[in-house]
Amino acid sequence: MSQLSLFLSFSLCSFIFFIQSISATTPLIYGGCSQTRYTPGTPYELNVNSLFTSIVNSASASNFNNFSISPSGYAQSNNVVYGLFQCEGDLSNSDCKACVASSVSQLRAICPQAIGGIIQLEGCFVKYDNTSFFGVEDVTVVSKRCGPSIGYNSDSLNRRDAALAYLTASNGQYFRGGGSGSVQGVAQCVQDLSVSECQDCLTEASGRLRSECETSSWGDMFLGKCYIRYVDRDHHSRTNAAGDEDVDKTLALTIGVITGVILLIVFLSSLGKMCDKKGGK
C-alpha cells in the first residue's frame, strides 16, 4: 500500500525546508533550499555542477568529504561554492555513492538554481552554499518524528534512556550504534565538527528527543549538524502487526463488498432475463 507524503514548508534562517514522511520509494527525511537564486549560465552554476560531480565521485571512496569550488579566472568572493556530503557510518562505499548520487539528483529537482541547498536521505546527507559553513556548530531542530505512544512503561522507558545514554557517551566517535535490549539506535555528527562539538550536539539532540517523544515506541531528532534515533523493537513490531491486521481486515471487507455487488448484478441480470422471457410469452 502506498504511503501518502506530507510536505511542511517553513522559513529557517535563509532556507526554505521541506519535510517528507518516508516511504519505500522516496526515502527523503528533509530537504531545504536557499531563497536566493543564481542566474543560469553564470560561473556560479558551473561551480555548483562541478561540486556535485566531485561529491558523487568522492562518495565511492569515503563516507565524508568537503569541497570549496572556484574555477580559476573568477573572483572567489562571488563564485565560490562550499559543499560536503556524509554517509551513515555503516554504509558500504557502493551504497554511499548511490545514496549521495540520489541526494544530488533530488537537490537538483527541489532546489533548481538555488545558491544553497541541503538534503537528508535515509543513509546520507548533502549540503552546499555560497558561504562557508565548515566547522560551524548548528543545533537547530530541522526534523523531529515520534512514533505512537506505548504509555508509561517503566521497563521500556528505562531501556530507552539507557540506549540514549549509550549513544551519547563520550567515545570520540562520529557514528555510534547500539542500545539496551529491545531498544536500539544510531547517532551521528557531521565530521566537520570537532569531537567535543559533536558531543555537545548529540547531548542536545538526545535531550530534545527525550522531551519531544516521551513515551513513543520510536523517535528521530535531526539537528543541523547531528542526529539521534531509537526504536523499541518489541513495541514497534507489535504496532506494525496491529497495522497489518487492520489492513487485512479492510482488504477482506472490501473484497466482500465487491463480491456482494457482483452477485447482486448477476442476480438482477438473471431476473431481468426471466422477466423478458415471461413477457415474450
Short mmCIF file of N, CA and C in Angstrom, two decimals, residues 94-175:
data_model
loop_
_atom_site.label_atom_id
_atom_site.label_comp_id
_atom_site.label_asym_id
_atom_site.label_seq_id
_atom_site.Cartn_x
_atom_site.Cartn_y
_atom_site.Cartn_z
N SER A 94 29.80 1.49 -2.05
CA SER A 94 28.86 1.49 -3.18
C SER A 94 27.50 2.04 -2.77
N ASP A 95 27.04 1.67 -1.57
CA ASP A 95 25.76 2.19 -1.09
C ASP A 95 25.85 3.69 -0.80
N CYS A 96 27.00 4.11 -0.28
CA CYS A 96 27.22 5.52 -0.01
C CYS A 96 27.14 6.33 -1.30
N LYS A 97 27.83 5.87 -2.32
CA LYS A 97 27.81 6.60 -3.59
C LYS A 97 26.41 6.65 -4.18
N ALA A 98 25.68 5.53 -4.10
CA ALA A 98 24.31 5.50 -4.64
C ALA A 98 23.42 6.49 -3.89
N CYS A 99 23.57 6.54 -2.58
CA CYS A 99 22.76 7.45 -1.76
C CYS A 99 23.09 8.90 -2.09
N VAL A 100 24.38 9.22 -2.19
CA VAL A 100 24.79 10.59 -2.48
C VAL A 100 24.35 11.00 -3.88
N ALA A 101 24.46 10.09 -4.83
CA ALA A 101 24.01 10.39 -6.19
C ALA A 101 22.52 10.70 -6.20
N SER A 102 21.74 9.94 -5.43
CA SER A 102 20.31 10.20 -5.32
C SER A 102 20.06 11.55 -4.65
N SER A 103 20.85 11.87 -3.65
CA SER A 103 20.71 13.16 -2.96
C SER A 103 20.93 14.32 -3.92
N VAL A 104 21.99 14.23 -4.71
CA VAL A 104 22.30 15.29 -5.66
C VAL A 104 21.19 15.42 -6.69
N SER A 105 20.69 14.29 -7.17
CA SER A 105 19.60 14.31 -8.14
C SER A 105 18.36 14.99 -7.56
N GLN A 106 18.03 14.66 -6.31
CA GLN A 106 16.85 15.26 -5.69
C GLN A 106 17.08 16.74 -5.37
N LEU A 107 18.31 17.11 -5.01
CA LEU A 107 18.61 18.52 -4.78
C LEU A 107 18.40 19.34 -6.04
N ARG A 108 18.83 18.80 -7.16
CA ARG A 108 18.62 19.50 -8.44
C ARG A 108 17.13 19.69 -8.71
N ALA A 109 16.32 18.71 -8.28
CA ALA A 109 14.88 18.78 -8.56
C ALA A 109 14.17 19.75 -7.62
N ILE A 110 14.49 19.72 -6.33
CA ILE A 110 13.76 20.55 -5.37
C ILE A 110 14.37 21.93 -5.19
N CYS A 111 15.63 22.11 -5.62
CA CYS A 111 16.30 23.40 -5.45
C CYS A 111 16.89 23.93 -6.76
N PRO A 112 16.10 24.03 -7.82
CA PRO A 112 16.66 24.49 -9.10
C PRO A 112 17.17 25.92 -8.98
N GLN A 113 18.44 26.12 -9.34
CA GLN A 113 19.08 27.43 -9.37
C GLN A 113 19.17 28.10 -8.00
N ALA A 114 19.07 27.32 -6.93
CA ALA A 114 19.23 27.87 -5.59
C ALA A 114 20.72 27.98 -5.28
N ILE A 115 21.14 29.07 -4.64
CA ILE A 115 22.56 29.24 -4.34
C ILE A 115 23.01 28.33 -3.20
N GLY A 116 22.03 27.75 -2.49
CA GLY A 116 22.36 26.81 -1.43
C GLY A 116 21.27 25.78 -1.26
N GLY A 117 21.64 24.60 -0.79
CA GLY A 117 20.65 23.55 -0.58
C GLY A 117 21.15 22.53 0.41
N ILE A 118 20.22 21.80 1.00
CA ILE A 118 20.55 20.77 1.99
C ILE A 118 19.55 19.64 1.87
N ILE A 119 20.02 18.41 2.03
CA ILE A 119 19.11 17.28 1.94
C ILE A 119 19.61 16.16 2.84
N GLN A 120 18.67 15.50 3.51
CA GLN A 120 18.97 14.33 4.34
C GLN A 120 18.10 13.18 3.87
N LEU A 121 18.74 12.15 3.35
CA LEU A 121 18.04 10.93 2.99
C LEU A 121 18.30 9.88 4.06
N GLU A 122 17.62 8.76 3.95
CA GLU A 122 17.94 7.63 4.81
C GLU A 122 19.32 7.12 4.40
N GLY A 123 20.34 7.50 5.16
CA GLY A 123 21.68 6.99 4.88
C GLY A 123 22.71 8.03 4.50
N CYS A 124 22.31 9.23 4.08
CA CYS A 124 23.32 10.21 3.69
C CYS A 124 22.78 11.64 3.77
N PHE A 125 23.73 12.57 3.77
CA PHE A 125 23.45 14.00 3.96
C PHE A 125 24.32 14.79 2.99
N VAL A 126 23.73 15.79 2.32
CA VAL A 126 24.48 16.66 1.39
C VAL A 126 24.06 18.10 1.64
N LYS A 127 25.04 19.00 1.63
CA LYS A 127 24.75 20.42 1.80
C LYS A 127 25.73 21.25 0.98
N TYR A 128 25.23 22.36 0.41
CA TYR A 128 26.11 23.30 -0.27
C TYR A 128 25.58 24.71 -0.07
N ASP A 129 26.49 25.70 -0.20
CA ASP A 129 26.10 27.10 -0.01
C ASP A 129 27.19 28.00 -0.59
N ASN A 130 26.89 29.29 -0.67
CA ASN A 130 27.88 30.23 -1.19
C ASN A 130 28.70 30.86 -0.07
N THR A 131 28.42 30.51 1.18
CA THR A 131 29.24 30.93 2.31
C THR A 131 29.68 29.68 3.06
N SER A 132 30.87 29.73 3.63
CA SER A 132 31.40 28.55 4.30
C SER A 132 30.65 28.25 5.59
N PHE A 133 30.28 26.99 5.77
CA PHE A 133 29.63 26.52 7.00
C PHE A 133 30.46 25.42 7.64
N PHE A 134 31.66 25.18 7.10
CA PHE A 134 32.52 24.13 7.62
C PHE A 134 32.92 24.44 9.06
N GLY A 135 32.75 23.47 9.93
CA GLY A 135 33.16 23.64 11.32
C GLY A 135 32.26 24.52 12.15
N VAL A 136 31.11 24.90 11.60
CA VAL A 136 30.17 25.77 12.33
C VAL A 136 29.14 24.90 13.03
N GLU A 137 29.03 25.05 14.35
CA GLU A 137 28.03 24.28 15.10
C GLU A 137 26.62 24.73 14.73
N ASP A 138 25.69 23.79 14.74
CA ASP A 138 24.29 24.10 14.42
C ASP A 138 23.39 23.10 15.14
N VAL A 139 22.72 23.56 16.20
CA VAL A 139 21.83 22.67 16.95
C VAL A 139 20.37 23.03 16.71
N THR A 140 20.09 23.66 15.57
CA THR A 140 18.72 23.95 15.19
C THR A 140 17.98 22.66 14.88
N VAL A 141 16.76 22.52 15.39
CA VAL A 141 15.95 21.35 15.07
C VAL A 141 15.45 21.47 13.63
N VAL A 142 15.84 20.51 12.81
CA VAL A 142 15.44 20.51 11.40
C VAL A 142 14.30 19.53 11.16
N SER A 143 14.33 18.40 11.83
CA SER A 143 13.27 17.40 11.66
C SER A 143 13.14 16.59 12.94
N LYS A 144 11.92 16.39 13.38
CA LYS A 144 11.67 15.53 14.54
C LYS A 144 10.44 14.68 14.26
N ARG A 145 10.50 13.41 14.64
CA ARG A 145 9.39 12.49 14.40
C ARG A 145 9.29 11.54 15.58
N CYS A 146 8.07 11.28 16.01
CA CYS A 146 7.84 10.38 17.14
C CYS A 146 6.83 9.31 16.75
N GLY A 147 7.06 8.10 17.18
CA GLY A 147 6.14 7.01 16.93
C GLY A 147 4.97 7.04 17.89
N PRO A 148 4.08 6.08 17.80
CA PRO A 148 2.91 6.03 18.69
C PRO A 148 3.33 5.80 20.13
N SER A 149 2.55 6.33 21.06
CA SER A 149 2.85 6.17 22.47
C SER A 149 2.56 4.75 22.93
N ILE A 150 3.43 4.23 23.78
CA ILE A 150 3.22 2.91 24.37
C ILE A 150 2.74 3.06 25.81
N GLY A 151 2.44 4.29 26.23
CA GLY A 151 2.02 4.53 27.60
C GLY A 151 3.22 4.53 28.54
N TYR A 152 2.94 4.71 29.81
CA TYR A 152 4.05 4.74 30.76
C TYR A 152 4.43 3.31 31.13
N ASN A 153 5.51 2.85 30.52
CA ASN A 153 6.05 1.52 30.78
C ASN A 153 7.47 1.71 31.30
N SER A 154 7.65 1.53 32.60
CA SER A 154 8.94 1.85 33.22
C SER A 154 10.09 1.04 32.62
N ASP A 155 9.86 -0.23 32.31
CA ASP A 155 10.92 -1.05 31.73
C ASP A 155 11.34 -0.51 30.36
N SER A 156 10.35 -0.20 29.53
CA SER A 156 10.65 0.32 28.20
C SER A 156 11.34 1.68 28.27
N LEU A 157 10.86 2.54 29.14
CA LEU A 157 11.46 3.87 29.27
C LEU A 157 12.88 3.78 29.82
N ASN A 158 13.12 2.87 30.74
CA ASN A 158 14.48 2.69 31.27
C ASN A 158 15.42 2.20 30.19
N ARG A 159 14.92 1.27 29.35
CA ARG A 159 15.76 0.79 28.24
C ARG A 159 16.00 1.91 27.24
N ARG A 160 14.98 2.73 26.99
CA ARG A 160 15.14 3.87 26.07
C ARG A 160 16.20 4.84 26.60
N ASP A 161 16.11 5.17 27.89
CA ASP A 161 17.07 6.09 28.48
C ASP A 161 18.48 5.51 28.47
N ALA A 162 18.59 4.21 28.71
CA ALA A 162 19.90 3.56 28.69
C ALA A 162 20.49 3.56 27.28
N ALA A 163 19.63 3.35 26.28
CA ALA A 163 20.10 3.37 24.89
C ALA A 163 20.60 4.76 24.51
N LEU A 164 19.84 5.80 24.86
CA LEU A 164 20.26 7.16 24.54
C LEU A 164 21.55 7.53 25.28
N ALA A 165 21.69 7.06 26.53
CA ALA A 165 22.91 7.31 27.29
C ALA A 165 24.11 6.65 26.61
N TYR A 166 23.88 5.44 26.10
CA TYR A 166 24.96 4.73 25.40
C TYR A 166 25.38 5.48 24.14
N LEU A 167 24.38 5.99 23.40
CA LEU A 167 24.67 6.69 22.14
C LEU A 167 25.34 8.03 22.36
N THR A 168 25.13 8.64 23.51
CA THR A 168 25.71 9.97 23.77
C THR A 168 26.93 9.91 24.68
N ALA A 169 27.37 8.70 25.03
CA ALA A 169 28.58 8.57 25.85
C ALA A 169 29.78 9.12 25.08
N SER A 170 30.66 9.78 25.78
CA SER A 170 31.82 10.40 25.13
C SER A 170 32.83 9.32 24.74
N ASN A 171 32.86 8.99 23.44
CA ASN A 171 33.78 7.95 22.98
C ASN A 171 34.63 8.39 21.79
N GLY A 172 34.51 9.66 21.41
CA GLY A 172 35.34 10.17 20.32
C GLY A 172 34.92 9.73 18.94
N GLN A 173 33.75 9.08 18.82
CA GLN A 173 33.29 8.58 17.53
C GLN A 173 32.20 9.50 16.95
N TYR A 174 32.25 9.68 15.63
CA TYR A 174 31.23 10.48 14.97
C TYR A 174 29.97 9.66 14.66
N PHE A 175 30.13 8.35 14.51
CA PHE A 175 28.99 7.47 14.27
C PHE A 175 28.92 6.45 15.38
#
